[in-house]
Short mmCIF file of C-alpha atoms and ligand atoms in Angstrom, two decimals:
data_model
loop_
_atom_site.label_atom_id
_atom_site.label_comp_id
_atom_site.label_asym_id
_atom_site.label_seq_id
_atom_site.Cartn_x
_atom_site.Cartn_y
_atom_site.Cartn_z
CA MET A 1 0.00 0.00 0.00
CA LYS A 2 1.36 3.40 -1.01
CA TRP A 3 -0.06 6.86 -0.44
CA ILE A 4 -0.78 7.12 -4.15
CA ASP A 5 -3.09 4.09 -3.90
CA LEU A 6 -5.14 6.00 -1.38
CA GLU A 7 -5.23 9.07 -3.59
CA THR A 8 -6.95 7.06 -6.32
CA ARG A 9 -9.76 6.19 -3.91
CA CYS A 10 -10.79 9.80 -3.28
CA TYR A 11 -14.21 10.67 -4.58
CA ALA A 12 -13.79 14.29 -5.60
CA PRO A 13 -15.55 14.72 -8.96
CA TYR A 14 -16.49 18.36 -8.28
CA SER A 15 -13.30 19.91 -6.88
CA GLY A 16 -10.60 17.49 -7.99
CA LEU A 17 -9.06 17.95 -4.50
CA LYS A 18 -7.52 14.64 -3.50
CA ASP A 19 -7.44 14.63 0.28
CA PHE A 20 -6.53 11.45 2.08
CA CYS A 21 -4.96 10.39 5.36
CA MET A 22 -4.67 7.56 7.84
CA VAL A 23 -5.57 7.30 11.48
CA LYS A 24 -3.44 5.02 13.58
CA GLY A 25 -5.59 3.26 16.14
CA SER A 26 -4.37 2.08 19.53
CA SER A 27 -4.67 -1.49 18.15
CA GLY A 28 -1.90 -0.68 15.63
CA VAL A 29 -4.37 -0.76 12.72
CA LEU A 30 -4.15 2.08 10.17
CA HIS A 31 -7.59 3.30 9.15
CA PRO A 32 -7.68 5.10 5.80
CA GLY A 33 -9.86 8.12 5.06
CA VAL A 34 -10.46 9.84 1.73
CA ARG A 35 -12.43 12.90 0.72
CA VAL A 36 -15.93 11.89 -0.34
CA GLU A 37 -17.77 14.74 -2.05
CA ASN A 38 -21.44 15.13 -2.76
CA ILE A 39 -23.23 17.07 -5.47
CA SER A 40 -24.83 18.88 -2.53
CA PHE A 41 -21.45 20.22 -1.35
CA PRO A 42 -22.21 20.61 2.39
CA LEU A 43 -22.79 16.85 2.59
CA SER A 44 -19.18 16.12 1.61
CA ILE A 45 -17.06 14.13 4.07
CA GLY A 46 -13.48 15.21 4.81
CA ALA A 47 -10.54 12.78 4.85
CA ALA A 48 -9.73 13.30 8.54
CA GLN A 49 -13.34 12.85 9.61
CA ALA A 50 -13.61 9.72 7.45
CA ALA A 51 -10.46 8.15 8.90
CA ILE A 52 -11.31 8.98 12.53
CA PHE A 53 -14.87 7.71 12.20
CA SER A 54 -13.69 4.56 10.45
CA CYS A 55 -11.37 3.90 13.39
CA LEU A 56 -14.11 4.54 15.98
CA SER A 57 -16.67 2.46 14.10
CA GLU A 58 -14.33 -0.52 14.35
CA GLY A 59 -14.18 -0.14 18.14
CA ASP A 60 -10.60 1.17 17.90
CA THR A 61 -9.24 4.35 19.56
CA PRO A 62 -7.70 7.02 17.32
CA GLY A 63 -4.12 7.87 18.32
CA ALA A 64 -2.49 9.82 15.48
CA LEU A 65 -3.43 11.35 12.15
CA LEU A 66 -0.95 10.64 9.36
CA PHE A 67 -0.68 12.65 6.18
CA PRO A 68 1.79 12.16 3.34
CA ASP A 69 4.57 14.77 3.28
CA LYS A 70 5.16 14.42 -0.43
CA ILE A 71 3.66 12.22 -3.05
CA GLU A 72 5.06 11.03 -6.35
CA THR A 73 2.61 11.52 -9.17
CA LYS A 74 3.20 10.40 -12.75
CA ASP A 75 4.45 13.76 -13.97
CA HIS A 76 5.89 15.49 -10.90
CA THR A 77 6.41 15.41 -7.19
CA ARG A 78 4.18 17.70 -5.22
CA LYS A 79 2.96 18.31 -1.72
CA THR A 80 -0.52 16.93 -1.33
CA SER A 81 -3.33 19.18 -0.30
CA SER A 82 -4.86 18.27 3.01
CA CYS A 83 -7.91 19.34 4.97
CA SER A 84 -8.02 22.97 5.96
CA GLU A 85 -5.93 23.75 9.01
CA LYS A 86 -9.01 24.74 11.01
CA GLU A 87 -10.66 21.44 10.22
CA LEU A 88 -7.57 19.50 11.31
CA LEU A 89 -7.28 21.50 14.50
CA TYR A 90 -10.88 20.66 15.33
CA TRP A 91 -10.39 16.91 14.93
CA CYS A 92 -7.02 16.81 16.68
CA ASP A 93 -8.47 18.79 19.57
CA GLU A 94 -11.70 16.76 19.78
CA PHE A 95 -9.83 13.45 19.99
CA GLY A 96 -6.47 14.57 21.43
CA LEU A 97 -4.63 13.39 18.30
CA LYS A 98 -1.08 13.99 17.20
CA CYS A 99 -0.82 15.05 13.57
CA ASN A 100 2.21 13.73 11.69
CA THR A 101 3.41 13.59 8.13
CA SER A 102 5.11 10.54 6.78
CA SER A 103 6.70 9.66 3.45
CA HIS A 104 5.22 6.18 3.65
CA PRO A 105 2.06 5.13 5.48
CA VAL A 106 3.69 2.13 7.16
CA SER A 107 6.55 2.80 9.54
CA GLY A 108 6.28 0.03 12.13
CA THR A 109 6.07 -3.74 11.96
CA ASP A 110 3.01 -3.87 14.24
CA GLU A 111 0.94 -1.78 11.82
CA ARG A 112 -1.80 -3.31 9.69
CA PHE A 113 -4.23 -1.72 7.28
CA PHE A 114 -7.92 -1.78 7.99
CA GLN A 115 -9.62 -4.61 6.14
CA THR A 116 -13.29 -5.26 6.43
CA ASN A 117 -13.97 -8.59 8.08
CA GLU A 118 -17.74 -8.45 7.94
CA GLN A 119 -19.10 -11.84 6.88
CA ASN A 120 -22.85 -11.28 6.69
CA ALA A 121 -25.24 -8.40 6.18
CA ASP A 122 -28.01 -9.61 8.44
CA ILE A 123 -30.00 -8.65 11.51
CA VAL A 124 -27.73 -10.61 13.87
CA ARG A 125 -24.69 -8.56 12.88
CA LEU A 126 -26.68 -5.29 12.78
CA ARG A 127 -27.78 -5.94 16.35
CA GLU A 128 -24.23 -6.71 17.53
CA LEU A 129 -22.91 -3.50 15.99
CA THR A 130 -25.14 -1.32 18.18
CA ASP A 131 -22.45 -1.62 20.89
CA ARG A 132 -20.14 0.46 18.71
CA CYS A 133 -22.51 3.42 18.20
CA ILE A 134 -21.18 6.60 19.82
CA ILE A 135 -24.36 8.38 20.84
CA PRO A 136 -23.79 10.56 23.93
CA TYR A 137 -26.41 13.09 22.82
CA SER A 138 -29.22 11.11 21.19
CA ALA A 139 -28.92 7.70 22.88
CA PHE A 140 -30.41 6.51 19.57
CA PRO A 141 -28.29 3.73 18.03
CA VAL A 142 -28.28 3.17 14.27
CA THR A 143 -26.22 0.52 12.48
CA ALA A 144 -25.63 -0.21 8.80
CA LEU A 145 -24.03 -2.89 6.63
CA LEU A 146 -23.04 -1.96 3.09
CA VAL A 147 -22.51 -4.71 0.51
CA THR A 148 -19.91 -3.77 -2.15
CA ASP A 149 -17.54 -5.30 -4.69
CA ALA A 150 -14.78 -5.00 -2.04
CA GLY A 151 -16.70 -6.76 0.74
CA ILE A 152 -19.19 -5.77 3.42
CA PHE A 153 -18.57 -2.57 5.42
CA SER A 154 -20.17 -1.67 8.73
CA GLY A 155 -21.32 1.76 9.85
CA VAL A 156 -22.56 3.09 13.17
CA ASN A 157 -23.76 6.56 14.05
CA ILE A 158 -21.09 8.72 15.68
CA GLU A 159 -21.86 11.96 17.51
CA VAL A 160 -19.32 14.60 18.55
CA ASP A 161 -19.61 17.81 20.60
CA ASP A 162 -20.35 19.80 17.45
CA TRP A 163 -23.51 18.03 16.26
CA GLN A 164 -22.97 19.11 12.68
CA LYS A 165 -19.75 17.14 12.55
CA GLY A 166 -21.25 13.79 13.51
CA LEU A 167 -22.24 11.25 10.88
CA CYS A 168 -25.10 8.81 10.41
CA ALA A 169 -24.39 5.08 10.26
CA GLU A 170 -25.08 4.93 6.50
CA ARG A 171 -22.52 7.63 5.71
CA VAL A 172 -19.84 6.08 7.93
CA ALA A 173 -20.24 2.85 5.93
CA ILE A 174 -20.01 4.73 2.61
CA ALA A 175 -16.84 6.59 3.73
CA LYS A 176 -15.18 3.33 4.84
CA ALA A 177 -16.06 1.54 1.61
CA ARG A 178 -14.66 4.36 -0.56
CA ALA A 179 -11.41 4.54 1.44
CA SER A 180 -11.04 0.78 1.01
CA GLY A 181 -11.33 1.02 -2.76
CA ALA A 182 -14.90 -0.20 -3.22
CA ALA A 183 -16.27 1.01 -6.52
CA SER A 184 -19.73 -0.49 -6.72
CA PHE A 185 -22.30 -0.65 -3.96
CA GLN A 186 -25.15 -3.13 -4.22
CA GLU A 187 -27.17 -3.03 -1.02
CA ILE A 188 -27.30 -1.33 2.35
CA HIS A 189 -28.99 -2.72 5.45
CA VAL A 190 -30.06 -0.34 8.20
CA TYR A 191 -31.20 -1.01 11.77
CA ALA A 192 -32.40 1.37 14.49
CA PRO A 193 -33.75 -0.70 17.40
CA GLN A 194 -35.46 2.21 19.12
CA SER A 195 -37.76 3.10 16.30
CA ASP A 196 -40.70 0.98 15.18
CA TYR A 197 -40.14 1.93 11.57
CA VAL A 198 -36.61 2.61 10.29
CA SER A 199 -36.33 5.35 7.68
CA PRO A 200 -33.09 7.01 6.58
CA CYS A 201 -32.69 10.77 6.89
CA GLY A 202 -32.79 13.04 3.85
CA ALA A 203 -29.03 13.71 3.93
CA CYS A 204 -28.26 9.98 3.83
CA ARG A 205 -30.71 9.49 0.95
CA GLN A 206 -28.87 12.18 -1.00
CA VAL A 207 -25.49 10.54 -0.32
CA LEU A 208 -26.74 7.03 -1.08
CA VAL A 209 -28.19 8.15 -4.41
CA GLU A 210 -24.80 9.53 -5.42
CA HIS A 211 -22.93 6.27 -4.71
CA MET A 212 -25.55 3.61 -5.32
CA GLY A 213 -28.36 5.05 -7.38
CA ASP A 214 -29.08 1.55 -8.72
CA GLY A 215 -28.78 -0.09 -5.29
CA VAL A 216 -31.27 -1.37 -2.77
CA MET A 217 -31.92 -0.51 0.87
CA TYR A 218 -33.18 -3.02 3.43
CA MET A 219 -34.70 -1.42 6.52
CA HIS A 220 -34.82 -3.80 9.46
CA HIS A 221 -37.69 -2.67 11.67
CA ASN A 222 -37.43 -3.58 15.31
CA ASP A 223 -36.17 -7.16 14.73
CA VAL A 224 -39.46 -8.20 13.18
CA GLU A 225 -40.05 -6.92 9.69
CA THR A 226 -37.88 -5.78 6.79
CA SER A 227 -38.76 -3.36 3.99
CA ARG A 228 -36.90 -3.43 0.69
CA LEU A 229 -36.77 -0.22 -1.34
CA THR A 230 -34.61 0.87 -4.24
CA VAL A 231 -32.36 3.79 -3.31
CA ALA A 232 -33.76 5.72 -6.29
CA ASP A 233 -37.29 5.33 -4.90
CA LEU A 234 -36.14 6.73 -1.55
CA LEU A 235 -35.39 10.09 -3.15
CA PRO A 236 -37.72 11.22 -5.91
CA TYR A 237 -36.94 14.56 -7.61
CA GLN A 238 -33.35 14.23 -6.44
CA PHE A 239 -30.69 16.91 -6.84
CA LYS A 240 -28.43 15.44 -9.53
CA ALA A 241 -25.04 16.26 -11.04
CA GLY A 242 -26.85 17.63 -14.08
CA SER A 243 -28.57 20.20 -11.85
CA LEU A 244 -25.24 21.88 -11.21
CA GLY A 245 -23.87 22.18 -14.73
CA HIS A 246 -20.43 21.89 -13.11
CA LYS A 247 -17.31 20.64 -14.81
CA GLN A 248 -16.57 17.13 -13.55
CA HIS A 249 -12.95 16.23 -12.65
N1 THU B 301 -29.13 8.73 12.30
C1 THU B 301 -28.54 7.76 11.52
O1 THU B 301 -27.51 7.20 11.89
N2 THU B 301 -29.10 7.49 10.31
C2 THU B 301 -30.24 8.08 9.83
O2 THU B 301 -30.62 7.83 8.68
C3 THU B 301 -31.01 8.98 10.70
C4 THU B 301 -30.30 9.49 11.90
C5 THU B 301 -28.51 9.06 13.62
C6 THU B 301 -27.77 10.36 13.63
C7 THU B 301 -27.77 10.71 15.12
O3 THU B 301 -26.67 10.09 15.73
C8 THU B 301 -29.06 10.11 15.64
O4 THU B 301 -29.49 9.17 14.64
C9 THU B 301 -30.15 11.13 15.90
O5 THU B 301 -30.30 11.97 14.82
#
């Protein structure tokens, strides 16, 4: 694994800004994060947020944020762009992280890259994952399992002091899948044990449509019933790339 491999996983069709980083968890695992943009720009996920939330969603504790110092591209060597300094300060402060640059993502022998080890996308696993939700403000757990060409990725909802910077379970799963190189997303399973009828929020619908417009969502209602809906049907009259008339990178 090289930094440049991570760069190729960024989803930045609107800005072309390739932001990526790693979070080293206390387990020694390196959790990748890449910028994941949305046609509705404010719904974009930053690389640092993606990497930290990936680490937390796996039950690991973030220890340090690693960015590349320089990266070799085909035509020249350049310094990579990274999140804005303010954004980095926020995350480092929120989680007490050290922020380092490194010429290569692996520096120690005890370090491993995050690899999804989810075996099944079913209610049993969705239920187990509720233990990983970080919900100090809502006490409302939500879990997700995303089935992709690169395996099954889990997501849990994660809340931080600044509510706007938390993420829903569905979006944590999408961010992890992108950073792991998944390119096609078939189905997403969602579970929220405290509600009688699970229904994803509008922001998640917008993000799901962008990554899996042909995919399917399974909503597992209170351990009893499941609804199956196409992602496209979840968001009629959606805001699409065509609406923006923006040059795509
Ligand atoms: N939440 C999700 O994880 N997914 C949704 O689709 C709806 C809302 C979470 C976010 C927050 O942690 C809590 O539920 C209350 O909004």
